[in-house]
Short mmCIF file of C-alpha atoms in Angstrom, two decimals:
data_model
loop_
_atom_site.label_atom_id
_atom_site.label_comp_id
_atom_site.label_asym_id
_atom_site.label_seq_id
_atom_site.Cartn_x
_atom_site.Cartn_y
_atom_site.Cartn_z
CA UNK C 1 51.80 -9.13 -95.63
CA UNK C 2 48.34 -10.15 -96.74
CA UNK C 3 47.08 -9.18 -100.16
CA UNK C 4 43.68 -9.04 -101.77
CA UNK C 5 43.94 -10.12 -105.41
CA UNK C 6 46.13 -7.60 -107.18
CA UNK C 7 45.11 -4.74 -104.93
CA UNK C 8 48.29 -4.86 -102.87
CA UNK C 9 48.47 -4.59 -99.06
CA UNK C 10 45.08 -4.49 -97.39
CA UNK C 11 46.12 -1.74 -95.04
CA UNK C 12 45.60 -0.98 -91.40
CA UNK C 13 42.13 -1.67 -90.10
CA UNK C 14 41.79 -5.08 -91.74
CA UNK C 15 42.95 -7.03 -88.65
CA UNK C 16 40.14 -6.06 -86.28
CA UNK C 17 41.39 -7.75 -83.11
CA UNK C 18 44.94 -6.41 -83.21
CA UNK C 19 43.75 -3.04 -84.47
CA UNK C 20 41.12 -2.66 -81.73
CA UNK C 21 43.52 -3.83 -79.02
CA UNK C 22 46.16 -1.29 -80.09
CA UNK C 23 43.69 1.60 -80.23
CA UNK C 24 42.20 0.64 -76.87
CA UNK C 25 45.70 0.41 -75.43
CA UNK C 26 46.32 4.07 -76.22
CA UNK C 27 43.80 4.96 -73.51
CA UNK C 28 45.30 2.77 -70.79
CA UNK C 29 45.84 4.66 -67.50
CA UNK C 30 49.42 3.34 -67.16
CA UNK C 31 51.93 5.16 -69.36
CA UNK C 32 54.06 2.14 -70.28
CA UNK C 33 50.95 0.37 -71.61
CA UNK C 34 50.15 3.39 -73.79
CA UNK C 35 53.74 3.30 -75.02
CA UNK C 36 53.43 -0.40 -75.86
CA UNK C 37 50.19 0.31 -77.73
CA UNK C 38 52.03 2.88 -79.86
CA UNK C 39 54.67 0.26 -80.64
CA UNK C 40 51.91 -2.17 -81.67
CA UNK C 41 50.31 0.44 -83.92
CA UNK C 42 53.67 1.18 -85.50
CA UNK C 43 54.16 -2.51 -86.26
CA UNK C 44 50.68 -2.77 -87.80
CA UNK C 45 51.29 0.30 -89.94
CA UNK C 46 54.72 -0.84 -91.10
CA UNK C 47 53.46 -4.34 -91.99
CA UNK C 48 50.69 -2.72 -94.03
CA UNK C 49 53.15 -0.55 -95.92
CA UNK C 50 51.74 2.52 -94.13
CA UNK C 51 48.51 2.11 -96.09
CA UNK C 52 45.49 3.31 -94.09
CA UNK C 53 42.06 2.26 -95.30
CA UNK C 54 39.45 5.06 -95.31
CA UNK C 55 37.37 3.54 -92.51
CA UNK C 56 40.45 3.27 -90.29
CA UNK C 57 41.82 6.77 -90.89
CA UNK C 58 39.64 8.83 -88.57
CA UNK C 59 39.85 6.57 -85.48
CA UNK C 60 43.61 6.21 -85.99
CA UNK C 61 44.36 9.91 -86.39
CA UNK C 62 41.93 10.80 -83.61
CA UNK C 63 43.59 8.40 -81.19
CA UNK C 64 47.07 9.61 -82.13
CA UNK C 65 45.93 13.21 -81.72
CA UNK C 66 44.91 12.45 -78.14
CA UNK C 67 48.32 11.00 -77.39
CA UNK C 68 50.00 14.18 -78.62
CA UNK C 69 48.60 15.67 -75.39
CA UNK C 70 49.80 12.77 -73.23
CA UNK C 71 50.83 13.68 -69.69
CA UNK C 72 53.94 11.52 -70.07
CA UNK C 73 56.46 13.30 -72.26
CA UNK C 74 58.09 10.09 -73.55
CA UNK C 75 54.70 8.73 -74.68
CA UNK C 76 54.03 12.07 -76.36
CA UNK C 77 57.40 11.94 -78.11
CA UNK C 78 56.74 8.39 -79.32
CA UNK C 79 53.32 9.46 -80.63
CA UNK C 80 54.92 12.38 -82.48
CA UNK C 81 57.49 10.08 -84.06
CA UNK C 82 54.77 7.66 -85.16
CA UNK C 83 52.72 10.52 -86.63
CA UNK C 84 55.80 11.69 -88.54
CA UNK C 85 56.35 8.18 -89.91
CA UNK C 86 52.71 7.83 -90.89
CA UNK C 87 52.41 11.22 -92.57
CA UNK C 88 55.77 10.81 -94.27
CA UNK C 89 55.07 7.36 -95.71
CA UNK C 90 51.32 7.17 -96.21
CA UNK C 91 49.98 7.43 -99.74
CA UNK C 92 48.01 10.57 -99.09
CA UNK C 93 44.56 11.31 -100.34
CA UNK C 94 42.88 14.65 -99.80
CA UNK C 95 40.71 13.13 -97.07
CA UNK C 96 43.76 12.07 -95.07
CA UNK C 97 45.22 15.56 -95.50
CA UNK C 98 41.97 17.05 -94.21
CA UNK C 99 41.83 14.68 -91.22
CA UNK C 100 45.45 15.39 -90.35
CA UNK C 101 44.82 19.14 -90.51
CA UNK C 102 41.83 18.77 -88.21
CA UNK C 103 42.97 16.06 -85.77
CA UNK C 104 46.77 16.31 -85.71
CA UNK C 105 48.01 19.72 -86.87
CA UNK C 106 46.94 21.70 -83.76
CA UNK C 107 48.65 19.18 -81.48
CA UNK C 108 51.77 19.09 -83.65
CA UNK C 109 52.02 22.87 -83.63
CA UNK C 110 51.48 23.09 -79.88
CA UNK C 111 54.32 20.65 -79.22
CA UNK C 112 56.78 22.77 -81.22
CA UNK C 113 56.82 25.00 -78.12
CA UNK C 114 57.06 22.13 -75.60
CA UNK C 115 59.56 22.54 -72.71
CA UNK C 116 61.24 19.23 -73.65
CA UNK C 117 63.80 19.51 -76.46
CA UNK C 118 63.11 15.94 -77.61
CA UNK C 119 59.40 16.67 -77.91
CA UNK C 120 59.98 19.91 -79.81
CA UNK C 121 62.30 18.15 -82.24
CA UNK C 122 59.85 15.29 -82.84
CA UNK C 123 57.00 17.77 -83.41
CA UNK C 124 58.91 19.85 -85.96
CA UNK C 125 60.04 16.71 -87.79
CA UNK C 126 56.46 15.40 -87.93
CA UNK C 127 55.19 18.71 -89.30
CA UNK C 128 57.90 18.77 -91.95
CA UNK C 129 57.04 15.19 -92.95
CA UNK C 130 53.40 16.20 -93.27
CA UNK C 131 54.14 19.20 -95.48
CA UNK C 132 56.63 17.25 -97.59
CA UNK C 133 54.14 14.50 -98.47
CA UNK C 134 50.78 16.30 -98.53
CA UNK C 135 48.61 15.50 -101.54
CA UNK C 136 47.33 19.09 -101.77
CA UNK C 137 50.28 21.10 -100.51
CA UNK C 138 48.89 24.62 -101.21
CA UNK C 139 45.79 23.87 -99.16
CA UNK C 140 47.66 22.12 -96.35
CA UNK C 141 50.23 24.90 -96.18
CA UNK C 142 47.45 27.46 -95.72
CA UNK C 143 45.54 25.39 -93.15
CA UNK C 144 48.53 24.46 -91.03
CA UNK C 145 50.80 27.51 -91.10
CA UNK C 146 48.43 30.40 -91.84
CA UNK C 147 45.72 28.75 -89.78
CA UNK C 148 48.12 28.41 -86.86
CA UNK C 149 49.26 32.02 -87.02
CA UNK C 150 45.65 33.21 -87.12
CA UNK C 151 44.48 30.90 -84.31
CA UNK C 152 42.49 32.36 -81.42
CA UNK C 153 44.92 30.58 -79.08
CA UNK C 154 48.07 32.66 -78.67
CA UNK C 155 50.06 29.51 -77.88
CA UNK C 156 49.27 28.08 -81.29
CA UNK C 157 50.07 31.41 -82.96
CA UNK C 158 53.46 31.46 -81.27
CA UNK C 159 54.14 27.78 -81.99
CA UNK C 160 53.38 28.20 -85.70
CA UNK C 161 55.79 31.13 -85.89
CA UNK C 162 58.45 29.20 -83.95
CA UNK C 163 58.14 26.30 -86.39
CA UNK C 164 58.51 28.62 -89.37
CA UNK C 165 61.58 30.16 -87.74
CA UNK C 166 63.39 26.82 -87.81
CA UNK C 167 65.61 25.79 -90.73
CA UNK C 168 62.95 24.24 -92.94
CA UNK C 169 63.99 22.42 -96.10
CA UNK C 170 60.38 21.90 -97.13
CA UNK C 171 59.55 25.59 -96.95
CA UNK C 172 62.70 26.49 -98.89
CA UNK C 173 61.81 23.93 -101.55
CA UNK C 174 58.26 25.07 -102.07
CA UNK C 175 58.64 28.83 -101.65
CA UNK C 176 59.70 29.36 -105.26
CA UNK C 177 57.15 27.01 -106.85
CA UNK C 178 54.66 29.01 -108.97
CA UNK C 179 51.66 27.04 -107.70
CA UNK C 180 52.56 27.97 -104.14
CA UNK C 181 53.07 31.70 -104.55
CA UNK C 182 49.49 32.42 -103.42
CA UNK C 183 49.69 30.42 -100.14
CA UNK C 184 53.21 31.74 -99.48
CA UNK C 185 51.88 35.27 -99.98
CA UNK C 186 49.09 34.53 -97.49
CA UNK C 187 51.68 33.17 -95.09
CA UNK C 188 53.85 36.26 -95.48
CA UNK C 189 50.86 38.50 -94.81
CA UNK C 190 49.97 36.52 -91.70
CA UNK C 191 53.52 36.81 -90.36
CA UNK C 192 53.62 40.56 -91.01
CA UNK C 193 50.26 40.95 -89.25
CA UNK C 194 51.59 38.95 -86.29
CA UNK C 195 54.31 41.55 -85.80
CA UNK C 196 51.65 43.71 -84.13
CA UNK C 197 50.02 40.87 -82.18
CA UNK C 198 48.70 41.95 -78.77
CA UNK C 199 50.68 39.12 -77.17
CA UNK C 200 54.36 40.02 -76.79
CA UNK C 201 55.52 36.41 -77.15
CA UNK C 202 53.71 36.12 -80.49
CA UNK C 203 54.97 39.42 -81.88
CA UNK C 204 58.52 38.57 -80.81
CA UNK C 205 58.27 35.19 -82.53
CA UNK C 206 56.97 36.91 -85.67
CA UNK C 207 60.01 39.20 -85.74
CA UNK C 208 62.25 36.11 -85.63
CA UNK C 209 60.20 34.32 -88.27
CA UNK C 210 60.12 37.03 -90.93
CA UNK C 211 63.84 36.91 -91.85
CA UNK C 212 63.64 33.12 -92.14
CA UNK C 213 60.65 33.40 -94.46
CA UNK C 214 62.50 35.98 -96.57
CA UNK C 215 65.45 33.61 -96.79
CA UNK C 216 63.24 30.69 -97.79
CA UNK C 217 61.45 32.67 -100.49
CA UNK C 218 64.74 33.96 -101.91
CA UNK C 219 64.37 35.71 -105.26
CA UNK C 220 60.64 35.01 -105.27
CA UNK C 221 60.12 37.17 -102.16
CA UNK C 222 59.07 40.33 -104.06
CA UNK C 223 56.53 38.26 -106.02
CA UNK C 224 54.88 36.71 -102.95
CA UNK C 225 54.46 40.14 -101.41
#
């Protein structure tokens, strides 16, 4: 691992040739080459201690966001796993949180409702890793969960509710924190509103989500309402 003075690992983006080759490989027309490019990116990230320099963050997250929509489900699953590793290990700054909310969160939510069990599992794990390590959790919680439930796309609304219906250690941990009562209250209001969603799949998912949210909030439930 290369170091610069006492600054620690230089981070991804400081080895231009390998970095560029890996990012370019994500757009290869052959699926196994895209898969190999994800492996290469994972190696670069791990060797850098999952440190992402500011200039490298947007192209990295943008490229990974594209692969969350990959036509090959195994490539998509690998991309989800890499995103989970990155968001779980990276030393987050607010900018990285913002980029992840913009470039990754919609794709992560969408894949929670994927037909493939392995893809759904990887998506929910990546979302949980993101929430567990976010620098500004109240803001991220609002943008990802409330934003998903209030999306114009019914598929994202349903996926957000499906994710919140899963056993979620992160949600249980944060629901009783005083600093999170406001975003949890917003989340509760969004779920209640979704009960009357014009789309039957969304309203049905909301009815399954509400008891889980009550359980997560525990004794703090009256306060968040």
